[in-house]
Short mmCIF file of C-alpha atoms and ligand atoms in Angstrom, two decimals:
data_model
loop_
_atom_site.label_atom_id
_atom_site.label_comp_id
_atom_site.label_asym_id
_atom_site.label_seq_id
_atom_site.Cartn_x
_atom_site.Cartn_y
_atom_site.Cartn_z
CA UNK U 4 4.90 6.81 -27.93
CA UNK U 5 7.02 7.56 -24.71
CA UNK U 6 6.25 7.37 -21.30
CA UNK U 7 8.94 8.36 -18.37
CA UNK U 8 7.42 7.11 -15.34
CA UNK U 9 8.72 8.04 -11.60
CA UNK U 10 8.72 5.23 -9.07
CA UNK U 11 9.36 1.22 -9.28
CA UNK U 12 5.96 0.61 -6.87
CA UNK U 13 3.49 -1.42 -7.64
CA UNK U 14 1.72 1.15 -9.59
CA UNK U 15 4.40 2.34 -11.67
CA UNK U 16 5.65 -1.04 -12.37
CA UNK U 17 2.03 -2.18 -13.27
CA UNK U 18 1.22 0.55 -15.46
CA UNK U 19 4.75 -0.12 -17.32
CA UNK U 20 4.22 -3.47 -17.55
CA UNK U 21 1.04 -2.93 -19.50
CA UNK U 22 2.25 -0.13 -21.82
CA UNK U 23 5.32 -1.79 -23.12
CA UNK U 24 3.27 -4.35 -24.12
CA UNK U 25 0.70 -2.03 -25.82
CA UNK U 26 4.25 -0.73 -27.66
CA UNK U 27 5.01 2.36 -25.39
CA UNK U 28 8.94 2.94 -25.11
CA UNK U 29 8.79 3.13 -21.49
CA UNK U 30 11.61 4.12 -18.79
CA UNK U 31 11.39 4.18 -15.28
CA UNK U 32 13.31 6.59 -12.86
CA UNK U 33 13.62 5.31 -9.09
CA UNK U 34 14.90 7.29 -5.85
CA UNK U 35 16.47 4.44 -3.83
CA UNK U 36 19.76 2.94 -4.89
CA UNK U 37 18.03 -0.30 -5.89
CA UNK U 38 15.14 -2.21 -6.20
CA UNK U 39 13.58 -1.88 -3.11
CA UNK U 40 13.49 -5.10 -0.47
CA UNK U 41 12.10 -4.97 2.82
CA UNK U 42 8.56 -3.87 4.19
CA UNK U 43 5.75 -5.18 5.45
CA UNK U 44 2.85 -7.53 4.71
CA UNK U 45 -0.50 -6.78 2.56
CA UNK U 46 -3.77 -8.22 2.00
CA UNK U 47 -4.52 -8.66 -1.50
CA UNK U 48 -7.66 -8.51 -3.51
CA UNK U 49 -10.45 -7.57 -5.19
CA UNK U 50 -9.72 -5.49 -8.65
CA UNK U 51 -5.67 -5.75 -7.94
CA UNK U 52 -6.46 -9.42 -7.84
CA UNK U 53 -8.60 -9.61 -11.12
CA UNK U 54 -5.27 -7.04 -12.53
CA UNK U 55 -2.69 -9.68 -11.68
CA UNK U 56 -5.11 -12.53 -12.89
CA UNK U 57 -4.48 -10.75 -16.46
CA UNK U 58 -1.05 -10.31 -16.67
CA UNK U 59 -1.03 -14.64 -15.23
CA UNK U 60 0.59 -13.92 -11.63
CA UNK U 61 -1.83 -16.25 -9.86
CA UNK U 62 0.42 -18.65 -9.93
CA UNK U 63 3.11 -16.67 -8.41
CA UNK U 64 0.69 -15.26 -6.12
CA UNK U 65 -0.06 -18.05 -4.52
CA UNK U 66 2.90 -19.93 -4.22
CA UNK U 67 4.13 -16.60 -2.14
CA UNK U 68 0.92 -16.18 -0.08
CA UNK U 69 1.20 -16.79 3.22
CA UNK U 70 -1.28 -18.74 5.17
CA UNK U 71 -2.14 -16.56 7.88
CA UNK U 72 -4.43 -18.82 9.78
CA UNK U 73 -6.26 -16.39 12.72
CA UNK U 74 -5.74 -12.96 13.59
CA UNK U 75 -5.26 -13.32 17.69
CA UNK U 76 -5.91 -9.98 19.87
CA UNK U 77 -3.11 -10.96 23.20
CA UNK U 78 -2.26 -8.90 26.54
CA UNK U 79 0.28 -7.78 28.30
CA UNK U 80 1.47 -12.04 29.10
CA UNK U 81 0.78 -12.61 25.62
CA UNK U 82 -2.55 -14.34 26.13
CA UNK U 83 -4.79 -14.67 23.88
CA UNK U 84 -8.08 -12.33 24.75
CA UNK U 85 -10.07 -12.55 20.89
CA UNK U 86 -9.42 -13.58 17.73
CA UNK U 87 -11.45 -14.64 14.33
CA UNK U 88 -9.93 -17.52 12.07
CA UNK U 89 -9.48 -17.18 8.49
CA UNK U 90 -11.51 -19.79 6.66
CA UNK U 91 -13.38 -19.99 4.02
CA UNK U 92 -14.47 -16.63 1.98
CA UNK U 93 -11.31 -14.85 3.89
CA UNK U 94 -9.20 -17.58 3.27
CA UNK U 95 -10.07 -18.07 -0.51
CA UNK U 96 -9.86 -14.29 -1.47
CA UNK U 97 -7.88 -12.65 0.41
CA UNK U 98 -4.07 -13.21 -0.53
CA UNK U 99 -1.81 -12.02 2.14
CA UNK U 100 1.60 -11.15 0.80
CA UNK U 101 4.85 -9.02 1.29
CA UNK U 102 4.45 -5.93 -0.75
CA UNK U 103 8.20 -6.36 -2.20
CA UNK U 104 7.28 -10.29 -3.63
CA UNK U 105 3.82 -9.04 -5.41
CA UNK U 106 6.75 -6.02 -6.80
CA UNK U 107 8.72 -8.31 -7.81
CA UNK U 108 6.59 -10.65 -9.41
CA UNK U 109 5.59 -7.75 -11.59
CA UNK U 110 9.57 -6.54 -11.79
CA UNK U 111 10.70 -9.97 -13.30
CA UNK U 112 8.16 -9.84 -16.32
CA UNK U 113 9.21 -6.23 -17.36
CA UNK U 114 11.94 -5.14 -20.22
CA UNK U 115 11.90 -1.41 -19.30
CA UNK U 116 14.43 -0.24 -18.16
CA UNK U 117 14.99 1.38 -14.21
CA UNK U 118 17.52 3.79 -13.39
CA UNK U 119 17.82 3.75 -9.65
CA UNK U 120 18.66 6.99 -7.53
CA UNK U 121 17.33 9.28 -9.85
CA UNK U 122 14.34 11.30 -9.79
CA UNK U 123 12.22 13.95 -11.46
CA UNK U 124 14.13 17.51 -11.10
CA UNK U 125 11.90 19.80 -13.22
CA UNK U 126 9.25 19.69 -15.57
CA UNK U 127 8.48 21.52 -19.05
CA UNK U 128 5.51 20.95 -20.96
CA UNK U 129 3.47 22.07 -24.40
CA UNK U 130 0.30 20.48 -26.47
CA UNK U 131 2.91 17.49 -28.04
CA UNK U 132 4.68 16.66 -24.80
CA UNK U 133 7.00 17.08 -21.88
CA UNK U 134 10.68 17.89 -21.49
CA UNK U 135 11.51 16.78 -18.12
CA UNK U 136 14.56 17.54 -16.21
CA UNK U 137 16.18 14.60 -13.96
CA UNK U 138 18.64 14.40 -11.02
CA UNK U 139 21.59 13.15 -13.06
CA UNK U 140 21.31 15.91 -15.00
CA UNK U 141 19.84 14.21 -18.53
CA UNK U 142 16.86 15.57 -20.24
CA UNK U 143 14.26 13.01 -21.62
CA UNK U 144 11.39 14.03 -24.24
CA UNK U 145 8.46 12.45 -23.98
CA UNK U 146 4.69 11.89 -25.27
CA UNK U 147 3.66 11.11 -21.17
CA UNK U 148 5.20 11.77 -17.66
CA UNK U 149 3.71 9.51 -14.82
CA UNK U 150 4.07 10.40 -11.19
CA UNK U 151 3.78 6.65 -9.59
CA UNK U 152 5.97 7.84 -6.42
CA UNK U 153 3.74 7.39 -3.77
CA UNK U 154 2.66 9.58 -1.06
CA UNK U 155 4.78 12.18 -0.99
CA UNK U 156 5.39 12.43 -4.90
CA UNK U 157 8.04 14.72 -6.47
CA UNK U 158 6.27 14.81 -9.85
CA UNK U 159 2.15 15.82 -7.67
CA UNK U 160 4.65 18.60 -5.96
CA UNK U 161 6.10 19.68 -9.37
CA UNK U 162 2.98 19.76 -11.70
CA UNK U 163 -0.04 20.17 -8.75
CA UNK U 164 1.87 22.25 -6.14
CA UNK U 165 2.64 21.36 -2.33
CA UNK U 166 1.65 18.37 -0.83
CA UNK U 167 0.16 19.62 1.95
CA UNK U 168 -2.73 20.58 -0.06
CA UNK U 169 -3.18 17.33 -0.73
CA UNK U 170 -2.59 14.71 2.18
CA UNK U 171 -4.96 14.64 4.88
CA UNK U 172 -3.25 12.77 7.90
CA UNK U 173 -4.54 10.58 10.15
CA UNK U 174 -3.23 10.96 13.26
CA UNK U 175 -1.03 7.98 13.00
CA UNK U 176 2.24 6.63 12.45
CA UNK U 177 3.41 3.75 11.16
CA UNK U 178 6.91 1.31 11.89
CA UNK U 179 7.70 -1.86 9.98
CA UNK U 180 10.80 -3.84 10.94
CA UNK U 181 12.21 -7.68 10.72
CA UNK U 182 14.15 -9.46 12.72
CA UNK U 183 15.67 -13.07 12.49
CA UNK U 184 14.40 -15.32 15.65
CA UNK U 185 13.81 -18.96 14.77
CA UNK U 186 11.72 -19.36 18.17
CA UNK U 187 10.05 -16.52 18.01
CA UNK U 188 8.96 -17.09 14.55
CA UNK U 189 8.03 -20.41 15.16
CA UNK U 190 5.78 -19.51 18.19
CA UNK U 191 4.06 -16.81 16.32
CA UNK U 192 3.51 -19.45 13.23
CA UNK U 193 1.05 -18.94 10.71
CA UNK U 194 -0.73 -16.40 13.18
CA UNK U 195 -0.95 -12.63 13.00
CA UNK U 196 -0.38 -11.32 16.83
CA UNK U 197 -1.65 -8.45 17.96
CA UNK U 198 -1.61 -6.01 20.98
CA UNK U 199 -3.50 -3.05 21.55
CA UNK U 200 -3.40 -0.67 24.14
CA UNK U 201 -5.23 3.14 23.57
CA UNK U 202 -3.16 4.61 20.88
CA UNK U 203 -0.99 1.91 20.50
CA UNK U 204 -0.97 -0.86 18.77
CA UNK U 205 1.81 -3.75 17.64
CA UNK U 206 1.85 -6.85 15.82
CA UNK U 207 3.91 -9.67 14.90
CA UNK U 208 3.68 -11.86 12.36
CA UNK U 209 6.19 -14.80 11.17
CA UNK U 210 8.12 -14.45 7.46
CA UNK U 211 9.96 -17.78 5.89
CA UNK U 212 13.21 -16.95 6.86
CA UNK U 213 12.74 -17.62 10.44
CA UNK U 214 12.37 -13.86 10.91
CA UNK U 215 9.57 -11.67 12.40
CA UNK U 216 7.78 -8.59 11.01
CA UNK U 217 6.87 -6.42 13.57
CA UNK U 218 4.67 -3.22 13.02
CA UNK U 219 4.20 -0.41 15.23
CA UNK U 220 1.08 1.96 14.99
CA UNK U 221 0.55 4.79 17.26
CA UNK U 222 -0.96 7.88 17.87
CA UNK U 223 0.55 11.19 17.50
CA UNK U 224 -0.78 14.47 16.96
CA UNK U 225 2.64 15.56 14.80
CA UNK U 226 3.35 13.68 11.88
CA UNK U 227 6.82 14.53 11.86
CA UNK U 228 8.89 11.38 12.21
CA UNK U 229 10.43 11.48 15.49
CA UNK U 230 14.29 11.94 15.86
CA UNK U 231 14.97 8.69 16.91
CA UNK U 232 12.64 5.86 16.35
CA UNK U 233 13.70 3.16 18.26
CA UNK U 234 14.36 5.40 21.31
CA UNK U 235 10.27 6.53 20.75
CA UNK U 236 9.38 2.82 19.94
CA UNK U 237 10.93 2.11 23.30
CA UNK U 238 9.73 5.17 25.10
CA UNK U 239 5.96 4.01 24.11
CA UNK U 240 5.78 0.27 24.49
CA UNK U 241 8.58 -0.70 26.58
CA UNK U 242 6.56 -1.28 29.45
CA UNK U 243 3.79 -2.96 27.28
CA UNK U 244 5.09 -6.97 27.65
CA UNK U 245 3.95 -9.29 25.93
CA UNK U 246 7.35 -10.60 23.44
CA UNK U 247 8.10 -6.55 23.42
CA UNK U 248 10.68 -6.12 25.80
CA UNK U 249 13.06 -8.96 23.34
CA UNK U 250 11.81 -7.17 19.83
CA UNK U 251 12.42 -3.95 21.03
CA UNK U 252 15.88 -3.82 21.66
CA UNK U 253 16.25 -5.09 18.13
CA UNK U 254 15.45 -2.34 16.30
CA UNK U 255 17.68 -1.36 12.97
CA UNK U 256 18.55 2.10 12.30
CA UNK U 257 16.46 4.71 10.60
CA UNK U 258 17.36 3.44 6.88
CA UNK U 259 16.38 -0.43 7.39
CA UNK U 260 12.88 0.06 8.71
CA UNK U 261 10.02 1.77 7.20
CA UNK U 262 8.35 4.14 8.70
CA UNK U 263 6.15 6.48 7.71
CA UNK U 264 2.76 9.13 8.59
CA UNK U 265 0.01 7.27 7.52
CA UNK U 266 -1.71 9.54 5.06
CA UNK U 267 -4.93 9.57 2.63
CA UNK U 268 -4.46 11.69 -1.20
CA UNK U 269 -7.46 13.35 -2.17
CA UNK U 270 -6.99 15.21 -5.13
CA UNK U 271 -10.23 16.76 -7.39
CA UNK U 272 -7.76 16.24 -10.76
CA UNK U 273 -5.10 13.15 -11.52
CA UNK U 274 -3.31 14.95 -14.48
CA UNK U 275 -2.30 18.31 -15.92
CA UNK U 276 -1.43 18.04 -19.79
CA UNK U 277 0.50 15.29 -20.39
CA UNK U 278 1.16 14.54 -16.70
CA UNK U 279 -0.54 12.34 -14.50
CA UNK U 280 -0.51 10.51 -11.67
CA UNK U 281 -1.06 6.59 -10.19
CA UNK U 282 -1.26 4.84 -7.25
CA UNK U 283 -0.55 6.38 -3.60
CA UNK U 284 0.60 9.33 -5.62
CA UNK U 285 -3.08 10.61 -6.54
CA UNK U 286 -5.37 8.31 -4.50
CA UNK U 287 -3.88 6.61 -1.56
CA UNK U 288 -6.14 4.73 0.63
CA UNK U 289 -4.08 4.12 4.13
CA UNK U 290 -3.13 0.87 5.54
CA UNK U 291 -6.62 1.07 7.02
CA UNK U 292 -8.85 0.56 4.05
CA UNK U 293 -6.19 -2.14 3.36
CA UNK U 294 -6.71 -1.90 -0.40
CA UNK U 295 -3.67 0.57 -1.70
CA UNK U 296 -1.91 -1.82 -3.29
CA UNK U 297 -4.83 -3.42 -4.78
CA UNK U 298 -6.08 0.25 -6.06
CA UNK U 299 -2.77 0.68 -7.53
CA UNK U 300 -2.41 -1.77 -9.62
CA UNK U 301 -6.23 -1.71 -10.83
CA UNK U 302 -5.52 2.16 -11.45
CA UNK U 303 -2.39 1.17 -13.40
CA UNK U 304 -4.77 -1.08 -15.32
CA UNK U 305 -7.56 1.75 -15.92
CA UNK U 306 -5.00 3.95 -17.27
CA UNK U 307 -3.23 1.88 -19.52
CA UNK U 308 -6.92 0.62 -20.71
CA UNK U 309 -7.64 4.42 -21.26
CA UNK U 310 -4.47 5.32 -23.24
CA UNK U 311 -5.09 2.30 -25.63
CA UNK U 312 -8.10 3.07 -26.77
CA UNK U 313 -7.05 7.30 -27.25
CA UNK U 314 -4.82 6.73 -30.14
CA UNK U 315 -2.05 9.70 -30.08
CA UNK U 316 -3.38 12.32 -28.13
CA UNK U 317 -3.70 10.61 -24.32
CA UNK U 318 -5.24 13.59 -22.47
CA UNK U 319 -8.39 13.22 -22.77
CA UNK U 320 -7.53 9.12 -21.41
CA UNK U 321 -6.39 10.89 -18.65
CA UNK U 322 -9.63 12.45 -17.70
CA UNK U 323 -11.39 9.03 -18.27
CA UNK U 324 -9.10 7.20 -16.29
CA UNK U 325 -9.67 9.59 -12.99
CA UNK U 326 -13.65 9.66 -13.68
CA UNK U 327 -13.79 5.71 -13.50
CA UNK U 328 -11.24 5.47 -10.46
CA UNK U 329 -12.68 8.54 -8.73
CA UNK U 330 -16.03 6.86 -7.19
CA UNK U 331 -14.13 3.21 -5.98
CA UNK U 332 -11.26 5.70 -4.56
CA UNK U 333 -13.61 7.86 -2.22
CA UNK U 334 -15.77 4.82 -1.00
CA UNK U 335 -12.12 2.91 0.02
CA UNK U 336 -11.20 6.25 1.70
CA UNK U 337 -14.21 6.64 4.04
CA UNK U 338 -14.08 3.37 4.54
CA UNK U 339 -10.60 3.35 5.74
CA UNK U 340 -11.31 6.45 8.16
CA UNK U 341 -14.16 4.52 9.33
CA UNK U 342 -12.04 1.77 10.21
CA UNK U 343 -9.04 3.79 12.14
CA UNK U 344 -10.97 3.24 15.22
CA UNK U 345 -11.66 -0.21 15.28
CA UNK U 346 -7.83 -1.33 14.28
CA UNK U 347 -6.12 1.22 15.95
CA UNK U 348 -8.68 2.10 19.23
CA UNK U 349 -7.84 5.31 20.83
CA UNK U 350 -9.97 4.21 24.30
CA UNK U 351 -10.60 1.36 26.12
CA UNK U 352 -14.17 1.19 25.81
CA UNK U 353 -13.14 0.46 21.83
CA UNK U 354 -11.34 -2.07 22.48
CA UNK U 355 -13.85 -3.96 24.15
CA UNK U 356 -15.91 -3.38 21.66
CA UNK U 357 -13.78 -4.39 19.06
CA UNK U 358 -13.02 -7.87 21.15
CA UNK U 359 -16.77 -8.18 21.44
CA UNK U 360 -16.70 -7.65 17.24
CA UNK U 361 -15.03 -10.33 17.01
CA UNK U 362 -15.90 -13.09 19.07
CA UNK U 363 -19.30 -12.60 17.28
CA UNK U 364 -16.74 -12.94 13.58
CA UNK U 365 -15.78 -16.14 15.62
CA UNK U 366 -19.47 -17.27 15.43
CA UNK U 367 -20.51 -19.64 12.53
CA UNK U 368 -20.88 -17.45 9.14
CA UNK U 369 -18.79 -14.17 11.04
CA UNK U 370 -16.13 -15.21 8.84
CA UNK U 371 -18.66 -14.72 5.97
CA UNK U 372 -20.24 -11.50 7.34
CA UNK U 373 -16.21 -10.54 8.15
CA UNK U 374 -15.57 -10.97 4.62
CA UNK U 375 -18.77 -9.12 3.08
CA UNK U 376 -17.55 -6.05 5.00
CA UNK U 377 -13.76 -6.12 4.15
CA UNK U 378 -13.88 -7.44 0.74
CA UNK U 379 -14.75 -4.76 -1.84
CA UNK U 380 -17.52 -5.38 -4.62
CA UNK U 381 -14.94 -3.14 -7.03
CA UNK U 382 -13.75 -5.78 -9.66
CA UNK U 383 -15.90 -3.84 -12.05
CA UNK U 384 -12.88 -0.93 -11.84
CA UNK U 385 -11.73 -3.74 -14.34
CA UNK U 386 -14.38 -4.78 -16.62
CA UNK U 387 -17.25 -2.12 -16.79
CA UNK U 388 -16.46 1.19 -18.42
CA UNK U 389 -18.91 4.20 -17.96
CA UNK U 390 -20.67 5.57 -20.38
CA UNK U 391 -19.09 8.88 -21.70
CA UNK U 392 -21.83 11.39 -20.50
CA UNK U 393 -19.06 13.80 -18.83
CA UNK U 394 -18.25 14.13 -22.24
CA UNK U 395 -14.42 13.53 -21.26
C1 FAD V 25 2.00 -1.01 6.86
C2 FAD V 25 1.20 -0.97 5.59
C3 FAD V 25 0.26 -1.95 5.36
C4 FAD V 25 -0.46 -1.97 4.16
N1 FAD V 25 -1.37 -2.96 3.97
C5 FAD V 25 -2.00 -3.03 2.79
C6 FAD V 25 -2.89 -4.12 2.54
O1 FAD V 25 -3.14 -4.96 3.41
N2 FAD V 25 -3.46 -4.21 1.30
C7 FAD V 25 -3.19 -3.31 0.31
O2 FAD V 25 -3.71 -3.48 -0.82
N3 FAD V 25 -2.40 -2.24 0.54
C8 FAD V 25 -1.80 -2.08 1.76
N4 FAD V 25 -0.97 -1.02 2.00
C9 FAD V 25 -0.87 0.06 1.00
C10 FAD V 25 0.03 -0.28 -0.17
O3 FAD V 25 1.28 -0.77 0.26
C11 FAD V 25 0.22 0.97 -1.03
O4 FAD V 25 -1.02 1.55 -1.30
C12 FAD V 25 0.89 0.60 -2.35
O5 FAD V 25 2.14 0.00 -2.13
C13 FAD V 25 1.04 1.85 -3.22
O6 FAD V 25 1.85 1.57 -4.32
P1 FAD V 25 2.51 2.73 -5.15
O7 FAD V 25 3.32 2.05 -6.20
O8 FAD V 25 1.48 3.71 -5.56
O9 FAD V 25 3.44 3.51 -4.12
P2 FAD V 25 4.73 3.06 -3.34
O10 FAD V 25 4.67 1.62 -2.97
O11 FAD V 25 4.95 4.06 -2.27
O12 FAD V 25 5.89 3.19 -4.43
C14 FAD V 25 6.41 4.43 -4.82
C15 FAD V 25 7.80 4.23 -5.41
O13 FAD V 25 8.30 5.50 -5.82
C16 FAD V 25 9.60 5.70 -5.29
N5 FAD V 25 9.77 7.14 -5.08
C17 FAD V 25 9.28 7.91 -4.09
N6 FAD V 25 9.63 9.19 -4.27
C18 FAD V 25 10.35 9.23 -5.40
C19 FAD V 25 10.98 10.27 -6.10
N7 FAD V 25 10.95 11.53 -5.69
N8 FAD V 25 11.63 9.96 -7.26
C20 FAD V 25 11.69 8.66 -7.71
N9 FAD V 25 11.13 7.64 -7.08
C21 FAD V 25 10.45 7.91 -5.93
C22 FAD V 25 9.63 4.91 -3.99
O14 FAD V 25 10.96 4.58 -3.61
C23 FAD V 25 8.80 3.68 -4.39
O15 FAD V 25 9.59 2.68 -5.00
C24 FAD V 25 -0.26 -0.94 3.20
C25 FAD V 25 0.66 0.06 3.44
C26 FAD V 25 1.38 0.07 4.63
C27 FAD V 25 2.37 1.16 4.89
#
């Protein structure tokens, strides 16, 4: 069997990973030039964890982890005004990561091959399979075409229609950039900064190289990127303080940051025929359920799981694989709307509370309670399959 899958993300890398070794003749198509480096830092946990406990990346896991120590609300002077340290449940779980290292982990252990700045052009399909069209101009036949390419997916757009059916955005943007400063880096240490003003907010946290991630998040109506980024960045929290007016100035151009809307995916259907979709593509979560990456790779898993047990005809996996995702996806997305508020606060009476929130976290067993509430009870993506009753 065949599989063409679009996008080198954690999804599509996952799911390829797991069908070569169930004998699929896989290849992967990838927009950027080359593998992609740069980005920003994730949690990681739950059923992505239990996914890259199977395929033995523990190990690798948590030699890259960093040790993020507290999470430290600051103001304007940089002072510390709340905060909640990361012990015990946190710490154990909760792996935090750079989304490119947890790629590449994945990246190292594949055969596949990638070819880089080429995408899905058209699509073609009947009952035995799909002729699909690339950007280079070549024509591949095969038994199964994956859309892994995130958010604003080429192959959802080709087989489902526009994506503005299907992202609903939240009223955000996002900005991810590093910078090399030895002092600053060292100052921040194993700590993840934060300021937070109403409908801004910015943090800092320190990566091995001496350098500093820093993310911007901020409110905007439009979710049009704006023209010039650093100009906005600058325009928004220039007057903010804190290590601001030094990072600021500092910011690359448009094609070595990442920035993005931040947008959920709700879709009612994952495939059509032989084409289907994974990861951010179909289900994405937002940074503020924290568990896209995580939900990715355990829907990689699902699917793979799915299409070895359907033998030669994988479209009625693909219906099983969206009814046992479908229930974990929806709870992560409320909970991530739910959550908007209390990591990005659009009024000051929200961010007291949320300081409040956590000195209580600070309290002995908050880190417990902290952990109950972030930490999803969804391993069982992994090892419980439902019975068939939809009859799919
Ligand atoms: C700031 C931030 C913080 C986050 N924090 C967390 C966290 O703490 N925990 C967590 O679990 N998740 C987190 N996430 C979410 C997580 O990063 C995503 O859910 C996850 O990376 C999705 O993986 P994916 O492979 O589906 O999509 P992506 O990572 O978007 O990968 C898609 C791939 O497809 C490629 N592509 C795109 N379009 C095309 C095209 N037309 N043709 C070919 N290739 C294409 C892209 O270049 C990319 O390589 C965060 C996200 C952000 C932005």
């Amino acid at each position: 069997m065949k599989a063409l899958i679009c996008g080198a993300g954690i999804a599509g890398l996952t799911l390829a990973w797991h069908l070569e070794r169930d004998g699929w003749e896989v290849k992967i198509v990838e927009r950027a030039p080359r593998f992609r480096k740069g980005g920003y830092m994730i949690d990681f946990y739950g059923p992505g964890m239990e996914v890259a406990d199977r395929m033995g990346l523990r190990p690798r896991i948590v030699r890259m982890r960093y040790p993020i120590t507290e999470i430290e609300y600051v103001d304007h002077a940089g002072r510390k005004t709340s905060g909640v340290r990361i012990t015990g449940e946190l710490a154990e779980q909760v792996f935090s990561l750079m989304r490119e290292d947890l790629a590449q982990a994945v990246h190292d252990d594949l055969r596949s091959p990638i070819v880089y700045e080429t995408s899905v052009a058209g699509i073609e399909q009947n009952a035995s399979g799909v002729t699909v069209q690339l950007t280079d101009g070549t024509v591949e036949t095969v038994d199964l075409l994956v859309g892994a390419d995130g958010t604003h997916s080429r192959v959802r757009e080709l087989a489902f229609g526009p994506k503005e059916r299907y992202l609903r955005y939240l009223g955000r943007q996002i900005t991810v950039y590093t910078l090399r400063d030895e002092r600053l880096s060292r100052e921040i240490g194993t700590r993840y900064r934060t300021l937070t003003v109403p409908g801004l907010m910015t943090g800092a946290y320190a990566l091995r190289d001496d350098s500093l991630a820093m993310l911007f998040l901020r409110r905007a109506s439009d979710p049009r990127p704006p023209a010039d980024i650093a100009a906005e960045l600058t325009r928004q929290y220039g007057h903010l303080g804190w290590i601001l007016p030094e990072v600021l100035p500092r910011c690359p151009p448009a094609d070595q940051l990442y920035h993005d809307q931040v947008n959920q995916v709700e879709m009612t259907e994952w495939s059509r025929g032989r084409v289907v979709l994974v990861g951010d593509a179909c289900q994405a979560v937002s940074l503020f359920a924290g568990h896209g990456a995580s939900l990715a790779m355990a829907g990689a898993w699902v699917l793979a799981d799915e299409l070895r047990r359907a033998g030669d005809d994988p479209t009625g996996a693909l219906l099983r694989y969206h009814a046992r995702m479908a229930k974990a996806v929806a709870d992560t997305q409320r909970f991530g709307r739910s959550f908007i508020e209390w990591m990005a606060p659009s009024t000051r009476r929200r961010i007291v509370a949320r300081d409040l929130l956590m000195r209580l976290a600070a309290l002995p067993g908050g880190s417990r309670l902290l952990a109950g509430s972030l930490i999803p009870a969804g391993t069982d993506l992994i090892t419980k399959r439902p019975d068939n009753r939809a009859g799919v």
